[in-house]
mmCIF file of N, CA and C in Angstrom:
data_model
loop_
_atom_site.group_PDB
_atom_site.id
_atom_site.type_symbol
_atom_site.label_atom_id
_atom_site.label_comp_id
_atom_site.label_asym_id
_atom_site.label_seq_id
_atom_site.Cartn_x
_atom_site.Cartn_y
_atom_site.Cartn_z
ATOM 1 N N UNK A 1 -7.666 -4.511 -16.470
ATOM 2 C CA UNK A 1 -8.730 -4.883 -15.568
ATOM 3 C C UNK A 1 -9.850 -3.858 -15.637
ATOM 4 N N UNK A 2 -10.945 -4.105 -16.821
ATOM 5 C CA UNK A 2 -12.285 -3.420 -16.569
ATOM 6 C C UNK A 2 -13.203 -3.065 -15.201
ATOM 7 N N UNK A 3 -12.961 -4.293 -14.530
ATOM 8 C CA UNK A 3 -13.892 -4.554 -13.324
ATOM 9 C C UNK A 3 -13.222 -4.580 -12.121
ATOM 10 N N UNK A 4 -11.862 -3.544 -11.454
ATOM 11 C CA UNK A 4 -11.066 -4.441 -10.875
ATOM 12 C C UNK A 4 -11.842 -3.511 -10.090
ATOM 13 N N UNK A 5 -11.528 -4.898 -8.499
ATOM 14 C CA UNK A 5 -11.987 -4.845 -7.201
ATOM 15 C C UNK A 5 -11.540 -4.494 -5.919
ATOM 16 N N UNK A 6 -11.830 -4.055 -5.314
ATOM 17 C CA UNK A 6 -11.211 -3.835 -4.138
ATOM 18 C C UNK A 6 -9.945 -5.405 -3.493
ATOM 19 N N UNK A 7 -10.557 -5.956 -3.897
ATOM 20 C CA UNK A 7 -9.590 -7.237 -3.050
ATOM 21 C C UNK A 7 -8.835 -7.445 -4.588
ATOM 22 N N UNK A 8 -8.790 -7.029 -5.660
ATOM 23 C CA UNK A 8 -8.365 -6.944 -6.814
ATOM 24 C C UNK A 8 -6.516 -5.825 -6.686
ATOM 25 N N UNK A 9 -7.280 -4.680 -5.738
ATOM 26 C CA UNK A 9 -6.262 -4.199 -5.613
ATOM 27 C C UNK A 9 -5.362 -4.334 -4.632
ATOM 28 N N UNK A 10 -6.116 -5.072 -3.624
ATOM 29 C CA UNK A 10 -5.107 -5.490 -2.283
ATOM 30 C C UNK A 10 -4.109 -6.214 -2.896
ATOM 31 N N UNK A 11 -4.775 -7.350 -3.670
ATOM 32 C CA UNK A 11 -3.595 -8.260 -4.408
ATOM 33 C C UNK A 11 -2.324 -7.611 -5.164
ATOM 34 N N UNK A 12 -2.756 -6.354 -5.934
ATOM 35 C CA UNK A 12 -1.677 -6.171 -6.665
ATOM 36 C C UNK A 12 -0.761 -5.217 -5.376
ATOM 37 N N UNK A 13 -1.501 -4.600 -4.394
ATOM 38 C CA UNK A 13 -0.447 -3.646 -3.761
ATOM 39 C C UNK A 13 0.315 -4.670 -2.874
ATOM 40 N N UNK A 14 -0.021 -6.059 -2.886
ATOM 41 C CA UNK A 14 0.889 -7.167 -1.895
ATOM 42 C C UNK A 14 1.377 -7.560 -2.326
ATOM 43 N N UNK A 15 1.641 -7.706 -3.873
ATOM 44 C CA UNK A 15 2.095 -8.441 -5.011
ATOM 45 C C UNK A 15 3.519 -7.142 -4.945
ATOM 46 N N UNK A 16 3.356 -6.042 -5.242
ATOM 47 C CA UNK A 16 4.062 -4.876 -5.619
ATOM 48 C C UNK A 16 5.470 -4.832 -4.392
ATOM 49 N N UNK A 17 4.825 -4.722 -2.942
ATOM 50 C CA UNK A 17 5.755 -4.323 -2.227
ATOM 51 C C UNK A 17 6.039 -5.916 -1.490
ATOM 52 N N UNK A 18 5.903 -6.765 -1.983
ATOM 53 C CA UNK A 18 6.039 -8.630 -1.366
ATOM 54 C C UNK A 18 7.375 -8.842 -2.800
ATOM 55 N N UNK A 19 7.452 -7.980 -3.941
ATOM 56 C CA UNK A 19 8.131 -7.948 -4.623
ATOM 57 C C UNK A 19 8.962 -6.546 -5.170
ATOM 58 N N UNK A 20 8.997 -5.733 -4.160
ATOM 59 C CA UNK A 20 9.534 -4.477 -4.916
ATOM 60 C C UNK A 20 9.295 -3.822 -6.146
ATOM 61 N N UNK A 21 8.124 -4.470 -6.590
ATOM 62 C CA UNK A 21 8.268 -4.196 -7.847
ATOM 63 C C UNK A 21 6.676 -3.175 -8.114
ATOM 64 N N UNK A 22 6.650 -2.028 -7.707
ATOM 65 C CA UNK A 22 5.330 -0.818 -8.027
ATOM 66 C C UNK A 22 4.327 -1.161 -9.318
ATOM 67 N N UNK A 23 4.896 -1.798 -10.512
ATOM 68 C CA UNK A 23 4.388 -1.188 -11.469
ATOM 69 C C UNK A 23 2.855 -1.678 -11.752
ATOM 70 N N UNK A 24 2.620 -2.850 -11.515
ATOM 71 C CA UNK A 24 1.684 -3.342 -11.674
ATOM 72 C C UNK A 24 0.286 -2.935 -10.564
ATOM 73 N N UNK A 25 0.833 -2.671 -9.271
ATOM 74 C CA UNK A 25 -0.257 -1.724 -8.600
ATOM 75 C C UNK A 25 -0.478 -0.431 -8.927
ATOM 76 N N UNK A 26 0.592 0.834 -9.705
ATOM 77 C CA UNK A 26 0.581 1.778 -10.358
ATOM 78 C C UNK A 26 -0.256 1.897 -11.339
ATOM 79 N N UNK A 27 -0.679 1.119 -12.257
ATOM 80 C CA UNK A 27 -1.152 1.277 -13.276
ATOM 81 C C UNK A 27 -2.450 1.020 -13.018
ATOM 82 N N UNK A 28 -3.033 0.654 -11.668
ATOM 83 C CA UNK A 28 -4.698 0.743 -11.517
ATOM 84 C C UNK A 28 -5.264 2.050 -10.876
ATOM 85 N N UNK A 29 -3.851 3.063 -10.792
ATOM 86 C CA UNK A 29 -4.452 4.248 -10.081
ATOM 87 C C UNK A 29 -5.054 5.216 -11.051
ATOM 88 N N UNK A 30 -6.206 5.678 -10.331
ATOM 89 C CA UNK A 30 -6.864 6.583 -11.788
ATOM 90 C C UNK A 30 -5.927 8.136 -11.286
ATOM 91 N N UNK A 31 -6.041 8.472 -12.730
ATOM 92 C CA UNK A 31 -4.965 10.151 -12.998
ATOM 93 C C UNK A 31 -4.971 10.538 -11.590
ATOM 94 N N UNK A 32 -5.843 11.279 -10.966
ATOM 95 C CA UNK A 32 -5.943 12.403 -9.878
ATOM 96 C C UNK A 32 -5.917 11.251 -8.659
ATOM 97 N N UNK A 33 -5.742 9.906 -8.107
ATOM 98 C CA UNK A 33 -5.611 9.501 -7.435
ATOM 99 C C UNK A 33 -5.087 10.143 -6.286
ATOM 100 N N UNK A 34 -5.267 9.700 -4.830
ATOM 101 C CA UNK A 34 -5.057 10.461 -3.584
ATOM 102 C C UNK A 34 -4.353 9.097 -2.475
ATOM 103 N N UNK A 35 -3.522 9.767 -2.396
ATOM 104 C CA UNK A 35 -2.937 8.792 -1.127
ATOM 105 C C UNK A 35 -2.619 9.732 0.323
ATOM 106 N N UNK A 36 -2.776 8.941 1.099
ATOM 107 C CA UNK A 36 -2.862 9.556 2.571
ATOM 108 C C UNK A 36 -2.448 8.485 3.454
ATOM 109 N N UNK A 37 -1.718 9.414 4.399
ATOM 110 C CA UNK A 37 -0.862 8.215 5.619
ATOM 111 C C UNK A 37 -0.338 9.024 7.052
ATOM 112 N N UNK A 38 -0.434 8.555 7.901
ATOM 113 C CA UNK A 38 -0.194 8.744 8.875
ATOM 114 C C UNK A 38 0.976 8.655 9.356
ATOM 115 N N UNK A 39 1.854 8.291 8.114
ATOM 116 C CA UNK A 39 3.023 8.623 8.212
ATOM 117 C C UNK A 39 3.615 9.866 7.431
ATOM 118 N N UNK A 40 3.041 10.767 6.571
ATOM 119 C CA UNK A 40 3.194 11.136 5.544
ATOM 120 C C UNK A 40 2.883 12.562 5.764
ATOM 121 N N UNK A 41 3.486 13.731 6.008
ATOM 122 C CA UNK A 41 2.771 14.620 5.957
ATOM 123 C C UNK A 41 1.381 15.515 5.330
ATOM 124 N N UNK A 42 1.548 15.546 3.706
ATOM 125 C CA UNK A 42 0.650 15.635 3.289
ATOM 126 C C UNK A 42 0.345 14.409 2.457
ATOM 127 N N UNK A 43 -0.976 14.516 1.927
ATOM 128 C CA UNK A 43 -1.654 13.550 1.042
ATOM 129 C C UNK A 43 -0.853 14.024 -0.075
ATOM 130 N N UNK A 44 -0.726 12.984 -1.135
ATOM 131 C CA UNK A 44 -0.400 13.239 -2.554
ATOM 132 C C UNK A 44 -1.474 12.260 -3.004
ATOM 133 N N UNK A 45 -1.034 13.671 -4.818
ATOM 134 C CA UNK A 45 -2.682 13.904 -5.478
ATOM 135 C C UNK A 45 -1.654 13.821 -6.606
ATOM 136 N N UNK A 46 -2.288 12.479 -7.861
ATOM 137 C CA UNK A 46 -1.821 11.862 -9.320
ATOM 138 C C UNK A 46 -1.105 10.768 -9.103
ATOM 139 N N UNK A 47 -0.917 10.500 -10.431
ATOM 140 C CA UNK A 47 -0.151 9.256 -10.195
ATOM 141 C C UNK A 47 0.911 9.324 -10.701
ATOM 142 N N UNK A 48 1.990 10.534 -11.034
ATOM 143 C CA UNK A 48 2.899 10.632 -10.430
ATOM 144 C C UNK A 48 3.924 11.273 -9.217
ATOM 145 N N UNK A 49 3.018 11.741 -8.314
ATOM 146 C CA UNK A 49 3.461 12.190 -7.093
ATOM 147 C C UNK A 49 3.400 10.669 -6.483
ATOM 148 N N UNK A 50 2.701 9.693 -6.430
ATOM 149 C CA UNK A 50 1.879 8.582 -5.711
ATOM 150 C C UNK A 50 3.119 7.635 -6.402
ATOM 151 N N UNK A 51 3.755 7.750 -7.306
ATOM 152 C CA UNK A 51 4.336 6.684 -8.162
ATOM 153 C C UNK A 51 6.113 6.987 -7.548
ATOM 154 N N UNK A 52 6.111 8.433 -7.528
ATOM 155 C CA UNK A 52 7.857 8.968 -7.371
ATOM 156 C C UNK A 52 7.847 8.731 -5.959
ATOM 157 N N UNK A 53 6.975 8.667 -4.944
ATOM 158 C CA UNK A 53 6.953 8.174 -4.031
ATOM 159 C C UNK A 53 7.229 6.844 -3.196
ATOM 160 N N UNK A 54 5.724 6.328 -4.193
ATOM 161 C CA UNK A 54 6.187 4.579 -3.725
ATOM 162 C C UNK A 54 7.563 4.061 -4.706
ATOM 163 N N UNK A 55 8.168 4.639 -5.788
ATOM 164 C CA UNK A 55 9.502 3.987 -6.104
ATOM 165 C C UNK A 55 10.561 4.006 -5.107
ATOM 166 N N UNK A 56 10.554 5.834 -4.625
ATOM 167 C CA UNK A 56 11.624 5.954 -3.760
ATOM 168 C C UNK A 56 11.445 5.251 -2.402
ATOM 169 N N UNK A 57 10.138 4.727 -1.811
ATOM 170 C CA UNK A 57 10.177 4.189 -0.783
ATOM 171 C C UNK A 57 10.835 2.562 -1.032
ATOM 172 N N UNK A 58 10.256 2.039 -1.885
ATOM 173 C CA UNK A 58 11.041 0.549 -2.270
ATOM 174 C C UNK A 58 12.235 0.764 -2.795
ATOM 175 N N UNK A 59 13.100 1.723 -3.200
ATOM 176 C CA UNK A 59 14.705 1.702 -3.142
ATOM 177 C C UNK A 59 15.059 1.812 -1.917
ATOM 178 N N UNK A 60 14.601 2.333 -1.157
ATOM 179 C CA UNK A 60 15.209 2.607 0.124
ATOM 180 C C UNK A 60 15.126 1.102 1.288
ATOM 181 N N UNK A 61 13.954 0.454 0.451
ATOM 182 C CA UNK A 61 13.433 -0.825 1.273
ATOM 183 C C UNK A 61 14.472 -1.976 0.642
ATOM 184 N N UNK A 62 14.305 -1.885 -0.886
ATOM 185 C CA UNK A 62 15.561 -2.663 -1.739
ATOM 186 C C UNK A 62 17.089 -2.347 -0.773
ATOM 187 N N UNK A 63 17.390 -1.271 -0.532
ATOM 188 C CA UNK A 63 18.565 -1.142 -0.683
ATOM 189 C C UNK A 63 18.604 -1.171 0.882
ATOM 190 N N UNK A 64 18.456 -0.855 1.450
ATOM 191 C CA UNK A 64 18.926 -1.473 3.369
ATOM 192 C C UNK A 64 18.168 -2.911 3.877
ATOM 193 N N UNK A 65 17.286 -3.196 3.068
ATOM 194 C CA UNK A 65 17.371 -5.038 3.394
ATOM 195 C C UNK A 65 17.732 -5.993 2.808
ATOM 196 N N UNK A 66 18.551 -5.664 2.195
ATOM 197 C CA UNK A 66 19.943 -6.531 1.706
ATOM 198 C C UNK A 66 21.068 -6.909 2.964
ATOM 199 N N UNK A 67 21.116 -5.588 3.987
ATOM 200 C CA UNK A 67 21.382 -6.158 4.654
ATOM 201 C C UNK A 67 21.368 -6.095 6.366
ATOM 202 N N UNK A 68 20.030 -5.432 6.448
ATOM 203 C CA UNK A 68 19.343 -5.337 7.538
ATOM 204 C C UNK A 68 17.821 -5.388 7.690
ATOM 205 N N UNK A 69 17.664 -7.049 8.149
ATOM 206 C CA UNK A 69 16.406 -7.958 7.922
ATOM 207 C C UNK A 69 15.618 -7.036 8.479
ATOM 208 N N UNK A 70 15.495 -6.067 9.354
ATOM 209 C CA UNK A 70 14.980 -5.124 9.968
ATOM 210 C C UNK A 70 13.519 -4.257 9.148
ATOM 211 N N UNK A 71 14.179 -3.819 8.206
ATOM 212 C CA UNK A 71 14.042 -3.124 6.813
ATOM 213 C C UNK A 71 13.586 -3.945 6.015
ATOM 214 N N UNK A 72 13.048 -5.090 5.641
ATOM 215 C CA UNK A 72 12.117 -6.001 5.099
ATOM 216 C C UNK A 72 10.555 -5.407 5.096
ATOM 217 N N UNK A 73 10.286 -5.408 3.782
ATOM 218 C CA UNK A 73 8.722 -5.231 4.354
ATOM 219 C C UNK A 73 7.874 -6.187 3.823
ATOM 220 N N UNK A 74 7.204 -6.918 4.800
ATOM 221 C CA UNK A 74 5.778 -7.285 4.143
ATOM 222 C C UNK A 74 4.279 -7.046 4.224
ATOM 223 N N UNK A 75 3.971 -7.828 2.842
ATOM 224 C CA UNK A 75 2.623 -7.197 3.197
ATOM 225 C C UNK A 75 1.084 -8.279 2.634
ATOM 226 N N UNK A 76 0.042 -8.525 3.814
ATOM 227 C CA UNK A 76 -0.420 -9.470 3.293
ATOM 228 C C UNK A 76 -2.029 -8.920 3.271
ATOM 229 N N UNK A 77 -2.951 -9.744 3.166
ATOM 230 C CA UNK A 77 -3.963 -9.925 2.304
ATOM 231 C C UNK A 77 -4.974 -9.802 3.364
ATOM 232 N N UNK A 78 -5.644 -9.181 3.952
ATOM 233 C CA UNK A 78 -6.626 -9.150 4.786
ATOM 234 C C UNK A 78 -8.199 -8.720 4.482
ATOM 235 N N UNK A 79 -8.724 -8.622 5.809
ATOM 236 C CA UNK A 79 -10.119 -7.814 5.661
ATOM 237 C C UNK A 79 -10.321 -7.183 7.087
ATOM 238 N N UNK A 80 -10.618 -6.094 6.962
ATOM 239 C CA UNK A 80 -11.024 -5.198 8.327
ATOM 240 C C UNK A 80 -12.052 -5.976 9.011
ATOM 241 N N UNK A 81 -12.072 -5.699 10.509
ATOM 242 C CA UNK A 81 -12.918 -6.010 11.309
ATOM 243 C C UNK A 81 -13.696 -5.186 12.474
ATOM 244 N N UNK A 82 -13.427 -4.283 11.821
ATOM 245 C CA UNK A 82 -14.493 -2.645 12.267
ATOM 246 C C UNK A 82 -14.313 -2.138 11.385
ATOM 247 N N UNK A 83 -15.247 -1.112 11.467
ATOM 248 C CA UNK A 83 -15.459 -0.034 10.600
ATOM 249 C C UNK A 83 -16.490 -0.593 9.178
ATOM 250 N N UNK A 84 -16.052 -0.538 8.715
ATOM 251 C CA UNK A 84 -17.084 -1.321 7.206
ATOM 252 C C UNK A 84 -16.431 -2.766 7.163
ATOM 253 N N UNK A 85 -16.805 -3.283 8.076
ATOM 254 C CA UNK A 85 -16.800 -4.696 8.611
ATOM 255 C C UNK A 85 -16.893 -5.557 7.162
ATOM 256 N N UNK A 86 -15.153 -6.251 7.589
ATOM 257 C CA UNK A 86 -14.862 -7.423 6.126
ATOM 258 C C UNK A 86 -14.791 -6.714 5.005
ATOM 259 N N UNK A 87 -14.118 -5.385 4.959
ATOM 260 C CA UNK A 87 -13.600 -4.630 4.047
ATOM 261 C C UNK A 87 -12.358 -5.464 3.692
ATOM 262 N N UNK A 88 -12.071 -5.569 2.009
ATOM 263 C CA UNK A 88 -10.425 -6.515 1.995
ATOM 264 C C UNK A 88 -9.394 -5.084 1.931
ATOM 265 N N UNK A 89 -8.495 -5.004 2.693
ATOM 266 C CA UNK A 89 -7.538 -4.583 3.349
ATOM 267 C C UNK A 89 -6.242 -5.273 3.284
ATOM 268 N N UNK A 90 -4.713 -4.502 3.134
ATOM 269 C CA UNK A 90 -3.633 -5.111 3.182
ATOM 270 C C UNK A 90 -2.998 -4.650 4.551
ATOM 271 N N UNK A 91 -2.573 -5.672 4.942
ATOM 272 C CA UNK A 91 -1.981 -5.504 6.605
ATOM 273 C C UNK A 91 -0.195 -5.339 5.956
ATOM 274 N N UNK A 92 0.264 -4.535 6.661
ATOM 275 C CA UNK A 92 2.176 -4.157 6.468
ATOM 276 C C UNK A 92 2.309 -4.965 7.675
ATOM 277 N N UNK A 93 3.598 -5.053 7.583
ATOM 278 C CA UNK A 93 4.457 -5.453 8.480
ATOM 279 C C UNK A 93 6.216 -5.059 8.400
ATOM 280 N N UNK A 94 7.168 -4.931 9.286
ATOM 281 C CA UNK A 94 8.432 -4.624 8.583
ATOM 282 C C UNK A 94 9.300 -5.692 9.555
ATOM 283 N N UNK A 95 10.536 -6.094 9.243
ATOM 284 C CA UNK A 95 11.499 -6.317 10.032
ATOM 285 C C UNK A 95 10.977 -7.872 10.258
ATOM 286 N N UNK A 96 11.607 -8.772 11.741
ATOM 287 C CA UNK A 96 11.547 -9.691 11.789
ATOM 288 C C UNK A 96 10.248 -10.133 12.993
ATOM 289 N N UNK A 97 9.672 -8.781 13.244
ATOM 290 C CA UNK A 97 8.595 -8.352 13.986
ATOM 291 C C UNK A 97 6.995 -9.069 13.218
ATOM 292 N N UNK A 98 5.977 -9.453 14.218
ATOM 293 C CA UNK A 98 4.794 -10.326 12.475
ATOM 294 C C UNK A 98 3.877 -9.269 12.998
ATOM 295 N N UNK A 99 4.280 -8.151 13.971
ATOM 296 C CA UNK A 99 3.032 -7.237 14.295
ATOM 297 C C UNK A 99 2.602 -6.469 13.207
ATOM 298 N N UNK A 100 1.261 -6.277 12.847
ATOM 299 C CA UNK A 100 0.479 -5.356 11.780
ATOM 300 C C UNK A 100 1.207 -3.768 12.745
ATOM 301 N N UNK A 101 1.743 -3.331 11.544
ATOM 302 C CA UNK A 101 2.260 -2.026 11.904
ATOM 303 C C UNK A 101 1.284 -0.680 10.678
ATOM 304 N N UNK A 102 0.770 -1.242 10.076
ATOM 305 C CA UNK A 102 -0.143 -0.628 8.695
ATOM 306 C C UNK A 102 -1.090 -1.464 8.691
ATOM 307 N N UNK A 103 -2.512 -0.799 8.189
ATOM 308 C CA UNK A 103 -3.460 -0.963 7.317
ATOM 309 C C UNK A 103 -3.832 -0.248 6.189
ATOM 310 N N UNK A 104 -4.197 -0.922 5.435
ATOM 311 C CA UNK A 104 -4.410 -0.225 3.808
ATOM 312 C C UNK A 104 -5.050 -0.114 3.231
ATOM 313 N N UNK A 105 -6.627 0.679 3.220
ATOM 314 C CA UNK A 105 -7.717 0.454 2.288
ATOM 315 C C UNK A 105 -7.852 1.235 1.370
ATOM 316 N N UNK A 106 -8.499 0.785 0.330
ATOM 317 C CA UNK A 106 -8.687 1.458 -0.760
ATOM 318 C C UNK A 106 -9.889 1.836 -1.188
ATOM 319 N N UNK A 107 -10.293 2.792 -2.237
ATOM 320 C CA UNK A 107 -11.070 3.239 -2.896
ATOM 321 C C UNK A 107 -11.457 3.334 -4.673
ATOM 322 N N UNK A 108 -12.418 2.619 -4.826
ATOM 323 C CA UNK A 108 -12.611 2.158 -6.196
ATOM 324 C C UNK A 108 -13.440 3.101 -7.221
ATOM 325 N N UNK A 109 -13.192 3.989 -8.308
ATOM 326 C CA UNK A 109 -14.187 4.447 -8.717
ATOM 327 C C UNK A 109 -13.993 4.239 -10.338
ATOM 328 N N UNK A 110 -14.895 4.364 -11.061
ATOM 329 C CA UNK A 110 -14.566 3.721 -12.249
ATOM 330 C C UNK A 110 -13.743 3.122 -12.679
ATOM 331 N N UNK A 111 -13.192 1.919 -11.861
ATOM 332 C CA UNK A 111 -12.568 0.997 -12.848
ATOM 333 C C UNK A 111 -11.322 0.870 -12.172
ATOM 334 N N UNK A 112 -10.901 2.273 -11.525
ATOM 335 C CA UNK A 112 -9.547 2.465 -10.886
ATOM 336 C C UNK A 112 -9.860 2.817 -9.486
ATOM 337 N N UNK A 113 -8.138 2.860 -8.740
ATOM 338 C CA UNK A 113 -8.168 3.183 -7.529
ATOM 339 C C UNK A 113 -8.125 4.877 -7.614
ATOM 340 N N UNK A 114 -9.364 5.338 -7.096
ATOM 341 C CA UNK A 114 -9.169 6.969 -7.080
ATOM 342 C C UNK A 114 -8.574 7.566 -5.609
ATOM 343 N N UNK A 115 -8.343 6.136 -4.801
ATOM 344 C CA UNK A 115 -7.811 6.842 -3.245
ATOM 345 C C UNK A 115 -7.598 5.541 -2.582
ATOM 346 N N UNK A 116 -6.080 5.631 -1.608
ATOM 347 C CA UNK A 116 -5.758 4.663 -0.710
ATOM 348 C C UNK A 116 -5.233 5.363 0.206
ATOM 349 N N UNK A 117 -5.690 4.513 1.839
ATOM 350 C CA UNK A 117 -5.173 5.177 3.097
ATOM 351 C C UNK A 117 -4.067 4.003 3.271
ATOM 352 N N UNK A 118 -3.003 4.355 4.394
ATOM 353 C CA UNK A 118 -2.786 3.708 4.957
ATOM 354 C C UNK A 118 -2.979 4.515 6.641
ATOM 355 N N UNK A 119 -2.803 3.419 7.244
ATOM 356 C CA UNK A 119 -3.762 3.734 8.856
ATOM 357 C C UNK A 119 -2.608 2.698 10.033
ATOM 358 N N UNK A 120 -2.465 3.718 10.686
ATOM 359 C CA UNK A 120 -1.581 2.563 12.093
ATOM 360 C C UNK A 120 -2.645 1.996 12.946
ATOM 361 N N UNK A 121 -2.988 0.881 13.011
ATOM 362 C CA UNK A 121 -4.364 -0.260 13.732
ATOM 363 C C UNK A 121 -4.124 0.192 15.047
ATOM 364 N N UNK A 122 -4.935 0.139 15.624
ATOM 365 C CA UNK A 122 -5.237 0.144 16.955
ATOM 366 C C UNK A 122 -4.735 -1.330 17.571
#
């Protein structure tokens, strides 16, 4: 993806964790990429701190919602409605709960994602 887009990458990071499967949202992060979370103590910086991360978080998601629906995560396709109004954004969710428990925006710079937050919504 030469041109990929912000709602380019929402798709693949809903695609990734709607399927356990990282690799295809991994591979749009540029080298020095930055992730940050409010769950997370510090930010991690590359794409493989960002990669050993989100694997070990989807084994852990693979492997206890097999058999505690609880531990399910999804994640769908949105757009913010403050802040940089109709930004496309991925909303989380976990368990059998449909409350937005995450938001997820990203940052595009040549071609790749050079930075994604995730954010607990108000």
């Amino acid at each position: 993806m030469a041109d990929v887009t912000e709602e380019d990458v929402v798709f693949a990071f809903a695609k990734a964790w709607n399927r356990l499967e990282p690799d295809g949202f991994l591979a749009l992060l540029a080298p020095e990429a930055r992730y940050a979370s409010q769950w997370v103590f510090d930010e991690l910086v590359g794409v493989s701190a960002i990669s050993d991360y989100l694997r070990g978080k989807m084994r852990t998601v693979r492997a206890h919602s097999a058999n505690d629906p609880t531990s399910r995560v999804r994640v769908e396709v949105g757009r913010t409605a403050q802040g940089q109004d109709s930004r496309p954004c991925a909303f989380m969710t976990q368990g059998n709960d449909n409350e937005v428990q995450a938001a997820v925006v990203f940052e595009i710079s040549q071609g790749k994602v050079s930075r994604y937050d995730l954010c607990i919504p108000q």
